[in-house]
Short mmCIF file of C-alpha atoms in Angstrom, two decimals:
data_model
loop_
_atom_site.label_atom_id
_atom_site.label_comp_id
_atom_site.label_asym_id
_atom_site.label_seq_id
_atom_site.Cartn_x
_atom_site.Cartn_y
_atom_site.Cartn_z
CA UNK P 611 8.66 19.97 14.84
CA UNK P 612 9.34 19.28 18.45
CA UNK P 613 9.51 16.19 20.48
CA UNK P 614 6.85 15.64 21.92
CA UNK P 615 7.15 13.05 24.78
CA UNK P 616 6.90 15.60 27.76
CA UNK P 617 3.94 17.30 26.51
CA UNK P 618 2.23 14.16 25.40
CA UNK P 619 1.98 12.89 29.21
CA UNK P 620 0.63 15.78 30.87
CA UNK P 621 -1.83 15.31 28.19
CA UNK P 622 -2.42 11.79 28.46
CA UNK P 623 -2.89 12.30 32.84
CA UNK P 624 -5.56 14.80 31.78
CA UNK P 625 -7.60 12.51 29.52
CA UNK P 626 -6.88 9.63 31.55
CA UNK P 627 -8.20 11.50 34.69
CA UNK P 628 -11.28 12.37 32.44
CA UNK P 629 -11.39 8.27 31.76
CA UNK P 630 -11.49 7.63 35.23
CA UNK P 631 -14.06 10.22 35.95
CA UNK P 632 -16.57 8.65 33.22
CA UNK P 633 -16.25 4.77 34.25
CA UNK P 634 -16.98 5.70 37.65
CA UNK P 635 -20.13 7.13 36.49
CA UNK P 636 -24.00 6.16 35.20
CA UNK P 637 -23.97 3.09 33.79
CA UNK P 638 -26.56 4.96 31.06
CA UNK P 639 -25.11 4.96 27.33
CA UNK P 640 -23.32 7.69 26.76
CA UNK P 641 -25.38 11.04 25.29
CA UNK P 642 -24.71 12.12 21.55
CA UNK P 643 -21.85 15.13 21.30
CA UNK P 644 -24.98 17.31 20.11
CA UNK P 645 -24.18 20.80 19.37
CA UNK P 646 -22.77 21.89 22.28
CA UNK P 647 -20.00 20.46 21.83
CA UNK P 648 -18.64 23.38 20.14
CA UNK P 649 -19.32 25.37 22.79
CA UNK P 650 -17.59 23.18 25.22
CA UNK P 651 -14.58 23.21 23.14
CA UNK P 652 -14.63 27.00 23.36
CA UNK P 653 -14.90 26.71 26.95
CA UNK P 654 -11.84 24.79 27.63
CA UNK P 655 -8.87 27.09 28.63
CA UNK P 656 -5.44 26.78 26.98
CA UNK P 657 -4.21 30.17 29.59
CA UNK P 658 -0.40 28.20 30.01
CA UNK P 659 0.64 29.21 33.79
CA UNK P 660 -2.31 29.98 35.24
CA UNK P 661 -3.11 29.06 38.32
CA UNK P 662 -5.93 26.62 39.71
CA UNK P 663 -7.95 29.57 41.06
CA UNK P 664 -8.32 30.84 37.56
CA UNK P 665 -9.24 27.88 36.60
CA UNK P 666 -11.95 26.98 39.21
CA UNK P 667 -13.56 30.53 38.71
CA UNK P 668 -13.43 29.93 34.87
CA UNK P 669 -14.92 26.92 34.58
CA UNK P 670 -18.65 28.94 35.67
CA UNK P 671 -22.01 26.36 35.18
CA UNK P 672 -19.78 23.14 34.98
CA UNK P 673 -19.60 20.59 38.24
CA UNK P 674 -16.03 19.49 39.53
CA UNK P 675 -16.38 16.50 39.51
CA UNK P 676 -13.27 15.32 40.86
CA UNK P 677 -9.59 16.77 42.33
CA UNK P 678 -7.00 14.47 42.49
CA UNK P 679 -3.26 15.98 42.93
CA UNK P 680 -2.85 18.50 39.94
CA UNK P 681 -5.56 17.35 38.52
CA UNK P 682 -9.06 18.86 38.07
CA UNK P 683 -12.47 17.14 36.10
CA UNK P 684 -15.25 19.22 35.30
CA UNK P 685 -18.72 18.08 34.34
CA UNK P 686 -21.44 18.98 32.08
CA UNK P 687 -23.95 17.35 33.40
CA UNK P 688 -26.51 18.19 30.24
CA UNK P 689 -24.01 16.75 27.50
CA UNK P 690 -22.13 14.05 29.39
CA UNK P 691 -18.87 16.21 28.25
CA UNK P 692 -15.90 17.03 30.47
CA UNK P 693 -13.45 19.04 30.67
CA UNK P 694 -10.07 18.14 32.54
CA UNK P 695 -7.23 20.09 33.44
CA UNK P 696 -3.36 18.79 34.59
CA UNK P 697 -1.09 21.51 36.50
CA UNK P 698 2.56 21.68 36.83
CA UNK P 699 4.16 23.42 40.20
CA UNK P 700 0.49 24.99 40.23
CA UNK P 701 0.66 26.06 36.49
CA UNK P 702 -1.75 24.74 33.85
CA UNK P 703 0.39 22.84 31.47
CA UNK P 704 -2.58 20.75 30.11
CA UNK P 705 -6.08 20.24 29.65
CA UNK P 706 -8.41 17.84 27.63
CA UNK P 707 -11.90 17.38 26.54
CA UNK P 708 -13.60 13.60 26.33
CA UNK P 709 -17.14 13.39 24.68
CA UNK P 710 -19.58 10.71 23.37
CA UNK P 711 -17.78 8.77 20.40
CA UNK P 712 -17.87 10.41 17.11
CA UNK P 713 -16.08 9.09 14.07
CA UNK P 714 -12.87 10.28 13.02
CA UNK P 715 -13.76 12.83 10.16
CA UNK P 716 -16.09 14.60 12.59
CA UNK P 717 -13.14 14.21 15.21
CA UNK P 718 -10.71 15.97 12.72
CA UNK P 719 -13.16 18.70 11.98
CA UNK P 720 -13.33 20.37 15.26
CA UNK P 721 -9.80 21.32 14.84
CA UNK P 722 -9.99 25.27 14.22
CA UNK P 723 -7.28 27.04 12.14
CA UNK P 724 -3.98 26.18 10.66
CA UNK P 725 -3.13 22.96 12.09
CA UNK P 726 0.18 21.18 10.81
CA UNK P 727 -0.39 16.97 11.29
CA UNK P 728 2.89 15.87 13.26
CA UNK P 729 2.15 12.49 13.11
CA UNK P 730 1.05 9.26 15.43
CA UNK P 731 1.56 8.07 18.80
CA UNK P 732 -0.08 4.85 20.32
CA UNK P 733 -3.16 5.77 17.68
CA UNK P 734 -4.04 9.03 18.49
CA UNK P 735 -3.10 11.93 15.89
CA UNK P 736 -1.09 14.65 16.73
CA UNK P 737 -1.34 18.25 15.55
CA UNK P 738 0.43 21.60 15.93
CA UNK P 739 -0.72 25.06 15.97
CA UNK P 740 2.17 26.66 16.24
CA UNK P 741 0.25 30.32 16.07
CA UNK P 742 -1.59 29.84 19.20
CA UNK P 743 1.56 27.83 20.92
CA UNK P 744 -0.76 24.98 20.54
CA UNK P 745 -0.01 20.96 20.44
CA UNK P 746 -3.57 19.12 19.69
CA UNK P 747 -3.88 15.07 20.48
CA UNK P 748 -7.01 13.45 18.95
CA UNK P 749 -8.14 10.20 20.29
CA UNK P 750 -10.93 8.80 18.53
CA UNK P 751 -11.19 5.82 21.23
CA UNK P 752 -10.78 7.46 25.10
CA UNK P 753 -11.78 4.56 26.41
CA UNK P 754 -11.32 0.50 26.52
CA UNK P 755 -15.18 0.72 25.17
CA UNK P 756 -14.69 3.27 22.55
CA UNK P 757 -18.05 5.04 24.09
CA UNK P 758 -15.93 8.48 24.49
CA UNK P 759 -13.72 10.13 21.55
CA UNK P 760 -11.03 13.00 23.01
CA UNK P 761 -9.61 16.63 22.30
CA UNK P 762 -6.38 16.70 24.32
CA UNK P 763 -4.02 20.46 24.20
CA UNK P 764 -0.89 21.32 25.73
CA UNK P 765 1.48 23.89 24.80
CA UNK P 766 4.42 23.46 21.95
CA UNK P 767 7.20 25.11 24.25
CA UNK P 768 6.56 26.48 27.78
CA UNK P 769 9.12 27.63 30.48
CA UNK P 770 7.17 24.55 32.68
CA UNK P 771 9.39 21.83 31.18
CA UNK P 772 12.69 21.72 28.81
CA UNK P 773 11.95 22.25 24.81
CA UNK P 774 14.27 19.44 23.39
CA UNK P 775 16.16 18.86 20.11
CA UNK P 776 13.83 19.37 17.11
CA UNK P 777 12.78 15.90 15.48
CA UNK P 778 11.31 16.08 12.11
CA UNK P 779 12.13 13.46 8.59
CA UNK P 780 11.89 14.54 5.19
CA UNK P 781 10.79 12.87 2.27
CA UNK P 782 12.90 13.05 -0.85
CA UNK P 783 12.30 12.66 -4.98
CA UNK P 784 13.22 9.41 -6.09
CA UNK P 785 16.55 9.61 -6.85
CA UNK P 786 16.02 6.55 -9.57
CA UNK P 787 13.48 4.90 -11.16
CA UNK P 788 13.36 1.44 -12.24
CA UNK P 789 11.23 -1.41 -13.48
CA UNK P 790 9.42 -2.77 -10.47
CA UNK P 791 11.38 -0.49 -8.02
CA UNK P 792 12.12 3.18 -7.23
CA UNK P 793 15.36 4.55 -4.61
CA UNK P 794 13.76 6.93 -2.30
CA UNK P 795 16.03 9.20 -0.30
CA UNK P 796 15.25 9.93 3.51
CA UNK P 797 16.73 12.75 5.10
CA UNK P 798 16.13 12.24 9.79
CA UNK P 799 16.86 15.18 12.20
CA UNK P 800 17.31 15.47 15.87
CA UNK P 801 17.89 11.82 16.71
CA UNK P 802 21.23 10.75 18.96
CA UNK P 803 19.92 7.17 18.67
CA UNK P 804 18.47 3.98 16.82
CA UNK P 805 15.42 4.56 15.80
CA UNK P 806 12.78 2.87 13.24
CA UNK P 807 13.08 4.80 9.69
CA UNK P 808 10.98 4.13 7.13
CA UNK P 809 8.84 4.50 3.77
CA UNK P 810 5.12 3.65 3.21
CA UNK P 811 4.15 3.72 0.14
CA UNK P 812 1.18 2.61 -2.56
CA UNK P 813 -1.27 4.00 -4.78
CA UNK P 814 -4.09 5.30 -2.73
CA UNK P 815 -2.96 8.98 -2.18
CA UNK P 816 -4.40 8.63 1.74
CA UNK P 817 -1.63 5.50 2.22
CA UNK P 818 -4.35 3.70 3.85
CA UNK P 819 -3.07 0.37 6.09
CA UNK P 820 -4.23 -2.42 4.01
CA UNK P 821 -3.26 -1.10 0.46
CA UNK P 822 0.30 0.22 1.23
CA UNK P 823 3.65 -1.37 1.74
CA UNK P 824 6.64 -0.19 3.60
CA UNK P 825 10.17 -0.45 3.58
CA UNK P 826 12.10 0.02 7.15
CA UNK P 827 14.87 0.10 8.80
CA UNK P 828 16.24 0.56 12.59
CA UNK P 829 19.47 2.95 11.92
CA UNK P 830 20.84 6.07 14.12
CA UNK P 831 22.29 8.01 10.89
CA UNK P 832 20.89 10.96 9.27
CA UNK P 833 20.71 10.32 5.35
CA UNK P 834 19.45 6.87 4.70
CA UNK P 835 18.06 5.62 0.72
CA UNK P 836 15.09 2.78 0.54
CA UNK P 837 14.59 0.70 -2.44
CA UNK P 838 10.42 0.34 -2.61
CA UNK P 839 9.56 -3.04 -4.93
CA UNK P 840 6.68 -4.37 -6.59
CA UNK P 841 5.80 -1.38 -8.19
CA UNK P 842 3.54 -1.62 -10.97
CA UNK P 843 4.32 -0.40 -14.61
CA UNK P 844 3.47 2.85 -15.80
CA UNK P 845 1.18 3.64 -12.11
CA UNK P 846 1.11 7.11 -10.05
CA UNK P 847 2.83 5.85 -6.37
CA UNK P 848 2.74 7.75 -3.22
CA UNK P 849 4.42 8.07 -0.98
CA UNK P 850 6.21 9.79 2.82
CA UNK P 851 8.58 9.12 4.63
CA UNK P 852 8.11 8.15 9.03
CA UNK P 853 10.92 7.64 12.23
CA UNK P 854 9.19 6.13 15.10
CA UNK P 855 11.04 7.78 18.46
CA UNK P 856 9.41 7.01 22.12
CA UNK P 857 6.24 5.77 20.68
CA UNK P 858 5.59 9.13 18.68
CA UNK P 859 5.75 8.36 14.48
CA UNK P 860 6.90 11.73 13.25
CA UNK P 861 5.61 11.93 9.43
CA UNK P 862 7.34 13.65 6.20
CA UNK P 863 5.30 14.94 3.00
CA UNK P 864 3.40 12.77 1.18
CA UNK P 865 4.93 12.88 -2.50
CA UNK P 866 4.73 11.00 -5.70
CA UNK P 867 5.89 9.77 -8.60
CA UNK P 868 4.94 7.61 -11.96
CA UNK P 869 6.44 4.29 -12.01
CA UNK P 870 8.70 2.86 -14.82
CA UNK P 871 7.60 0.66 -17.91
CA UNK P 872 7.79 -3.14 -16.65
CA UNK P 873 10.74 -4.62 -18.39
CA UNK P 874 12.10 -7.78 -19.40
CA UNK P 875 15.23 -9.39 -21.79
CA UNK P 876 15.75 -12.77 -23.86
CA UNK P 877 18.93 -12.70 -25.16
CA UNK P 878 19.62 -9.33 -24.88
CA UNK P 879 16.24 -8.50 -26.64
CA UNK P 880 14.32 -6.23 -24.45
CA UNK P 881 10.69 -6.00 -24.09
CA UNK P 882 7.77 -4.96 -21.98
CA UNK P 883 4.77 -5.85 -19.89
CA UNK P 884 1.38 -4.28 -21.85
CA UNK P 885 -1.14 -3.26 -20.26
CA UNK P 886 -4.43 -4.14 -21.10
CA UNK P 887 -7.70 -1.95 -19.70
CA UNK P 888 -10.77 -3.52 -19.77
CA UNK P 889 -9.92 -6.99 -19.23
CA UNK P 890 -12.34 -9.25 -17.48
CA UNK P 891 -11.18 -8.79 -13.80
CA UNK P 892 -10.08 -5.41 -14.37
CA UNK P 893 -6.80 -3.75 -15.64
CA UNK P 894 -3.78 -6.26 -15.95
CA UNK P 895 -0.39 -6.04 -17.47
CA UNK P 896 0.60 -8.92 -19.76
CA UNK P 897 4.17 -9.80 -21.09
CA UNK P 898 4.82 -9.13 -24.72
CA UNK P 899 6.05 -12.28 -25.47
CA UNK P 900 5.47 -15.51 -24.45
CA UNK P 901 8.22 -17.03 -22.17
CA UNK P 902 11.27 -18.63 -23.93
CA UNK P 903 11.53 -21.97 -22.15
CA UNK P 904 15.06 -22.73 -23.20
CA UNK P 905 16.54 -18.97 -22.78
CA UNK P 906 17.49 -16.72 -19.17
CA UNK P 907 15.18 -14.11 -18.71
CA UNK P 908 16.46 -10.94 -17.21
CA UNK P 909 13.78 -8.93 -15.09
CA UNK P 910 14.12 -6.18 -12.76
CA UNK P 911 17.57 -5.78 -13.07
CA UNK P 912 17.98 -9.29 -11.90
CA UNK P 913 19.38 -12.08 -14.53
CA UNK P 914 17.62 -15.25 -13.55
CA UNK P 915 19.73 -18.41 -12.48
CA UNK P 916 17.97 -20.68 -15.16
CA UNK P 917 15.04 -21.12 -17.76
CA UNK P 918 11.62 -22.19 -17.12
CA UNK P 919 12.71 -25.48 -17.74
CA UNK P 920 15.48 -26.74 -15.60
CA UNK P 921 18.53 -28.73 -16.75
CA UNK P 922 17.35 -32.32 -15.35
CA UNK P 923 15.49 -32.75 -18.33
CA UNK P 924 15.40 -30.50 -21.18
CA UNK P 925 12.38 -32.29 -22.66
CA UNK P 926 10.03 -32.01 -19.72
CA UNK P 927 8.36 -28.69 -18.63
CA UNK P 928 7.09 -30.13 -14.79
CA UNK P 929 4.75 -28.15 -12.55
CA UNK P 930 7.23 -28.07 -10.04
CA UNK P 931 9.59 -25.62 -12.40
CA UNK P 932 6.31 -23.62 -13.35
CA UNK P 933 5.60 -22.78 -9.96
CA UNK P 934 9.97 -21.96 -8.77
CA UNK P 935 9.84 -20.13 -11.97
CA UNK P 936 7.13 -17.76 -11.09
CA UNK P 937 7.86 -17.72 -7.53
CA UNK P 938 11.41 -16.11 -8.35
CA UNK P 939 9.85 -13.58 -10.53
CA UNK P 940 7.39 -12.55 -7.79
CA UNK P 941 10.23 -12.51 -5.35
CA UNK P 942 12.29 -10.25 -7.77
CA UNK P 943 9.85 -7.93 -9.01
CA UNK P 944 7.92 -7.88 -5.53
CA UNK P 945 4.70 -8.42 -7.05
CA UNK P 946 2.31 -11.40 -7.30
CA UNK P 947 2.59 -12.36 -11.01
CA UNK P 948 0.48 -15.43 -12.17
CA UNK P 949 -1.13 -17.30 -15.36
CA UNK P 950 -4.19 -15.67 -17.32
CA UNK P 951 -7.36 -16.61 -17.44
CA UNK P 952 -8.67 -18.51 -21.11
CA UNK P 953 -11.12 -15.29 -20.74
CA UNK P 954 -8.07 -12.46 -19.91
CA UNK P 955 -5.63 -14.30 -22.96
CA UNK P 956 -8.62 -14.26 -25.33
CA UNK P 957 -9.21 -10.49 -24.34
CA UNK P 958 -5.22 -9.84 -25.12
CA UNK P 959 -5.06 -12.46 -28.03
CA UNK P 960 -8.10 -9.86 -29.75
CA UNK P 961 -6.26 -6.68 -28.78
CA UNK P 962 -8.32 -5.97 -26.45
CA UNK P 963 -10.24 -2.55 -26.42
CA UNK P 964 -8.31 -1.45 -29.77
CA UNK P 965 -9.46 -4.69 -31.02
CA UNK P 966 -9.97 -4.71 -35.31
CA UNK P 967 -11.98 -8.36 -35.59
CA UNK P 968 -8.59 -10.32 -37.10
CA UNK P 969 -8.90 -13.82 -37.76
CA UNK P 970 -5.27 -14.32 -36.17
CA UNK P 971 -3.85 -12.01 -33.81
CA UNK P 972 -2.96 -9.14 -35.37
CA UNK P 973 -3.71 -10.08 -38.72
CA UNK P 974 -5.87 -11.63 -41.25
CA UNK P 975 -2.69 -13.20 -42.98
CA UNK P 976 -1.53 -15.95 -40.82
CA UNK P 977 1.95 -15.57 -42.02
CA UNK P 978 2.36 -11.99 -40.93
CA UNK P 979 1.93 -12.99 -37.47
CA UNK P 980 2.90 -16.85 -36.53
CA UNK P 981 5.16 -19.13 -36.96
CA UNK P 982 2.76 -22.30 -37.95
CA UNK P 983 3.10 -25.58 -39.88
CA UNK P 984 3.00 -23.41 -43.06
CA UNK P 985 6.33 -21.47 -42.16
CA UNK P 986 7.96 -23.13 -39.54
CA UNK P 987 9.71 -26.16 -40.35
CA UNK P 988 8.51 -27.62 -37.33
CA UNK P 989 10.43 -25.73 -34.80
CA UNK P 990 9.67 -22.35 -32.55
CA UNK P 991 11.17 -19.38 -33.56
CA UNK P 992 12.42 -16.66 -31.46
CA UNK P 993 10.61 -14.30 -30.12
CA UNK P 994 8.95 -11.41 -31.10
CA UNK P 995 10.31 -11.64 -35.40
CA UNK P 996 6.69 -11.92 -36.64
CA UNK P 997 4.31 -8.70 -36.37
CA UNK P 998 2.24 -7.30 -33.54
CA UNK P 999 -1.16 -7.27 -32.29
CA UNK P 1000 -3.31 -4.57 -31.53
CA UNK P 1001 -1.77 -4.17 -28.61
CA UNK P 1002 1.83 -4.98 -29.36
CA UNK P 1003 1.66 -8.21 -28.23
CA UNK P 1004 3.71 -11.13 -30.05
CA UNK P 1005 2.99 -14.76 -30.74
CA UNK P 1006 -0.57 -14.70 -29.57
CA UNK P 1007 -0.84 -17.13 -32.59
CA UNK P 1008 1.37 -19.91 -33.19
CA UNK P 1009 5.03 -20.60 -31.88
CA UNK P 1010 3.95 -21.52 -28.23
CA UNK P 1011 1.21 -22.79 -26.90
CA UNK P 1012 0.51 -20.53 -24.33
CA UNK P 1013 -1.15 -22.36 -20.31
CA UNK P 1014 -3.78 -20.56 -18.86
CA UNK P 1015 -5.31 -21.48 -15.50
CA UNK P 1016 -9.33 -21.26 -13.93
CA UNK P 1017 -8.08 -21.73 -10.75
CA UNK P 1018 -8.79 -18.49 -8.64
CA UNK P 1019 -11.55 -16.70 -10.90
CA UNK P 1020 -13.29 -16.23 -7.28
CA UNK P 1021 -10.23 -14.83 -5.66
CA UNK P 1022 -9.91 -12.31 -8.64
CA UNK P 1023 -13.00 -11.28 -8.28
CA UNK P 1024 -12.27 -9.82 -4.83
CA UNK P 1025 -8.91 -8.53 -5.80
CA UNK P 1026 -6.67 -11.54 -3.82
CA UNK P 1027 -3.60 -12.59 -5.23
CA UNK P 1028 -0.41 -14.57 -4.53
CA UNK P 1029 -2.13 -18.35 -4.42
CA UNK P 1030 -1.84 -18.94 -8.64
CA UNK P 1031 1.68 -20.07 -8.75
CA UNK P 1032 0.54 -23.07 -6.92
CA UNK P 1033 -2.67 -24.00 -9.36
CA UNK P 1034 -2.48 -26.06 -12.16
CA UNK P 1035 -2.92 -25.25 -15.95
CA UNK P 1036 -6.22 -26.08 -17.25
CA UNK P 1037 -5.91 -24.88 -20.92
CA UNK P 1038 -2.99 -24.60 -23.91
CA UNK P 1039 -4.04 -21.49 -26.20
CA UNK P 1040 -3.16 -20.15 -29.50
CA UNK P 1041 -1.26 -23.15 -31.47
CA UNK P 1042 1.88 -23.83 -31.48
CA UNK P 1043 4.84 -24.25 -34.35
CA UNK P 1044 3.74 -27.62 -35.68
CA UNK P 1045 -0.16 -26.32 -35.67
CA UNK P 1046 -2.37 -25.58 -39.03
CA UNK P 1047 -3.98 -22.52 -39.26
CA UNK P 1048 -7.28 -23.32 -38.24
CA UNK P 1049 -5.97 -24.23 -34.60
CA UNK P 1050 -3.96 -20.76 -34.55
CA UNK P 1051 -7.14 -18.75 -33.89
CA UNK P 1052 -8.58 -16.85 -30.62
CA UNK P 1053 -10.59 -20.13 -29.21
CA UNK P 1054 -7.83 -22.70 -30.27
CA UNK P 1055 -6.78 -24.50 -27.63
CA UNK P 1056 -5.85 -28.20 -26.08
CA UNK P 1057 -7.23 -29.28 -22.89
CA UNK P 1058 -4.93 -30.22 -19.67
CA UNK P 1059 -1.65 -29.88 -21.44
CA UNK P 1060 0.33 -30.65 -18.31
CA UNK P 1061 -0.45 -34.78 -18.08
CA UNK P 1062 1.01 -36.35 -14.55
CA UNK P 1063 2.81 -32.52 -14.04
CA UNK P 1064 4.20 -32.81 -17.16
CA UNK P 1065 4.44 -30.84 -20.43
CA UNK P 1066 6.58 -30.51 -23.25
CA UNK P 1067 8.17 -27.44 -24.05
CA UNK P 1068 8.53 -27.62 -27.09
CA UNK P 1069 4.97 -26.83 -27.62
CA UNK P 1070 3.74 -25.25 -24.86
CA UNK P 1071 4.85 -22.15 -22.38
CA UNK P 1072 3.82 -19.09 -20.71
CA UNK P 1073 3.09 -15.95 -20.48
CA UNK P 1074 2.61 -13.72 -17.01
CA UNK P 1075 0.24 -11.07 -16.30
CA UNK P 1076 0.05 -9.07 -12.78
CA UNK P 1077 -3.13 -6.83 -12.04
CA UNK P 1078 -3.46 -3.13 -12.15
CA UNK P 1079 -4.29 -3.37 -8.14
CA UNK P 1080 -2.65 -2.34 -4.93
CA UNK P 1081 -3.17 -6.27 -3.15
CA UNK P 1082 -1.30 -7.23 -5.93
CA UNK P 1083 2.08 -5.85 -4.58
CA UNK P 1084 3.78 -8.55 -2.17
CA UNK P 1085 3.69 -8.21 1.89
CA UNK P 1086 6.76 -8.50 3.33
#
């Protein structure tokens, strides 16, 4: 790979003389490419060194349109299509074609051959065809209108102008792979100075702009390791690595991996986020357990400063806690976690798809499952002693009164996330220690269980779920 900056402005003279050229024309909108464009392309000569003669007699049925200095625009007046060509010491060194907009796949399907993508500069894609000595610049926009689309060539290495210091970044295997996060090594050649360094990654294989995050860095040194967050349990990520020198973003491979189980501790005790296909708004995650209120949870690697309830007041559960609590989880995990729906906890409290019909969760047998009036002694247990749901899920019934919030269905609906640690809950589901078995069931629940942004947790708590979506990872 070969920098790129010398051959990238004899190109960009040649299509901006083309530019020029085609303002200064008819006013008319611009013809369709048609299917001569082909043949245009075909026409256009890539002969490095020869002279402007050559040129001039090769260019047989077009119009010149206009000579400026070293530079030459030729006209086919049938197609609206030109052809422009940029000479060094009287030496072609570049040339470019500029048609009627077409859209980008048709743009990358007149490249011919084995083409290798380098990577970006100032939004046009660059190529390299290293068999024919060939660097190709697409430019889907030409112009300020975005009426023309451009083909610009010049050649990798020529004796016209100095071949520099190769530039090139590879993409390494992630070296580790935790919950929420993965350390991706990044290997950077041929730079002598700072330089933008980064890692782009999500799970749309193409990396598109508004479903991928990256992690950068300016930095001058060859070997450099990101840590990528918010990645979601048990998903296929991709991702490359990029270095951004003079404009020009130079592009590794595009790998990937299969992120980690979604992890959490109480007390030592570890367990899991679930996930749940299916659900209501689509895939989510959900913890396995509801949150202790009194206990530190450990997540990501990270050991929390405090409980969901703070140490002002031990008896009071305030919204203002709720929201710091899952604000630090978001900030630690790197993903927007938030409060289920009634419908999505219902859909969990069931098991889901793998769903039997159980009275409780889990279980016909109350006691099997939750800690109630009838086994309790009035208190919650810890978590997770009883049996499992469907799903693996504990304490769906009894123990904790689990929140739930309405606030946002519409924004789930198109996938937006990252506004429901600020809404309040609406509903309390599943019972709690001091409930009978009748209000331990799917549908049991209390209404507005946080009264002037307050709740007791002795009763009631939560439990997080994050979707199975790439807006659900946080921007930086």
């Amino acid at each position: 790979m070969k920098h790129i900056m010398k051959q990238w402005q004899l190109m960009l003279i040649a299509v901006l003389c083309v530019v020029t050229v085609t303002a200064s024309c008819s006013d008319d909108d611009p013809a369709q490419p048609g299917e001569n464009l082909e043949q245009t392309l075909e026409s256009v000569s890539t002969d490095w060194g020869c002279s402007e003669t050559d040129i001039t007699n090769h260019m047989h049925g077009y119009v010149l349109k206009s000579h400026s200095g070293n530079s030459y625009v030729f006209e086919n007046p049938e197609t609206q299509q030109y052809i422009s060509y940029t000479f060094t010491n009287g030496a072609l060194s570049a040339s470019a074609v500029i048609f009627p907009a077409v859209s980008a796949e048709q743009l990358r399907s007149m490249l011919k051959g084995s083409c290798s993508y380098i990577g970006e500069c100032e939004g046009a894609g660059v190529y390299a065809k290293k068999a024919d000595n060939l660097m190709i610049t697409l430019w889907q926009e030409a112009d300020e209108d975005g009426e023309y689309s451009a083909i610009g060539y010049t050649p990798i290495s020529s004796e016209l102008y100095e071949t520099v210091e190769p530039i090139g970044v590879e993409t390494g295997n992630p070296a580790n792979i935790f919950a929420f996060r993965a350390e991706i090594p990044v290997v950077v050649h041929g730079i002598d100075k700072e330089c933008e360094v980064g890692v782009v990654y999500g799970m749309n294989p193409d990396l598109p702009d508004g479903e991928s995050r990256v992690s950068k860095t300016t930095s001058s040194q060859s070997n450099l390791s990101f840590t990528i967050k918010g990645l979601i349990g048990e998903e296929t990520y991709y991702y490359r690595s990029y270095i951004l020198v003079d404009k020009v973003k130079y592009y590794g491979e595009v790998k990937q991996f299969i992120a980690a189980p979604m992890t959490y501790s109480f007390d030592g005790r570890e367990f899991r986020f679930v996930k749940v296909e299916g659900g209501p708004y689509g895939t989510f995650s959900i913890m396995q357990t509801e949150v202790d209120p009194c206990e530190i949870m450990t997540i990501g690697g990270t050991t929390m400063s405090e409980p969901l309830v703070g140490n002002s007041n031990p008896e009071q559960l305030t919204s203002y806690e709720l929201r710091k609590f899952i604000g630090t989880v978001d900030e630690i995990t790197g993903l927007y976690m938030r409060l289920p729906t009634s419908e999505e906890w219902q859909f969990a409290f069931v098991g889901g798809s793998m769903s039997r019909g159980y009275e409780y969760s889990g279980s016909d047998n109350i006691g099997d499952v939750a800690w109630y009036s009838g086994n309790s002694e009035g208190n919650a247990h810890p978590l997770g002693l009883k049996g499992s749901n469907e799903l693996g899920l504990y304490d769906m019934s009894g123990n904790y009164s689990e929140m739930t919030c309405e606030a946002g269905v519409e924004e789930l609906k198109i996938n937006k996330y990252g506004t429901f640690a600020q809404v309040k809950p609406d509903a309390a589901y599943g019972g709690n220690s001091e409930s009978g078995a009748s209000s331990c069931k799917k549908s049991s629940h209390t209404s507005q269980p946080m009264v002037r942004d307050i709740t007791s947790p002795k009763y009631n708590t939560i439990r997080l779920v994050v979707n199975h979506h790439p807006n659900a990872m946080m921007r930086e």
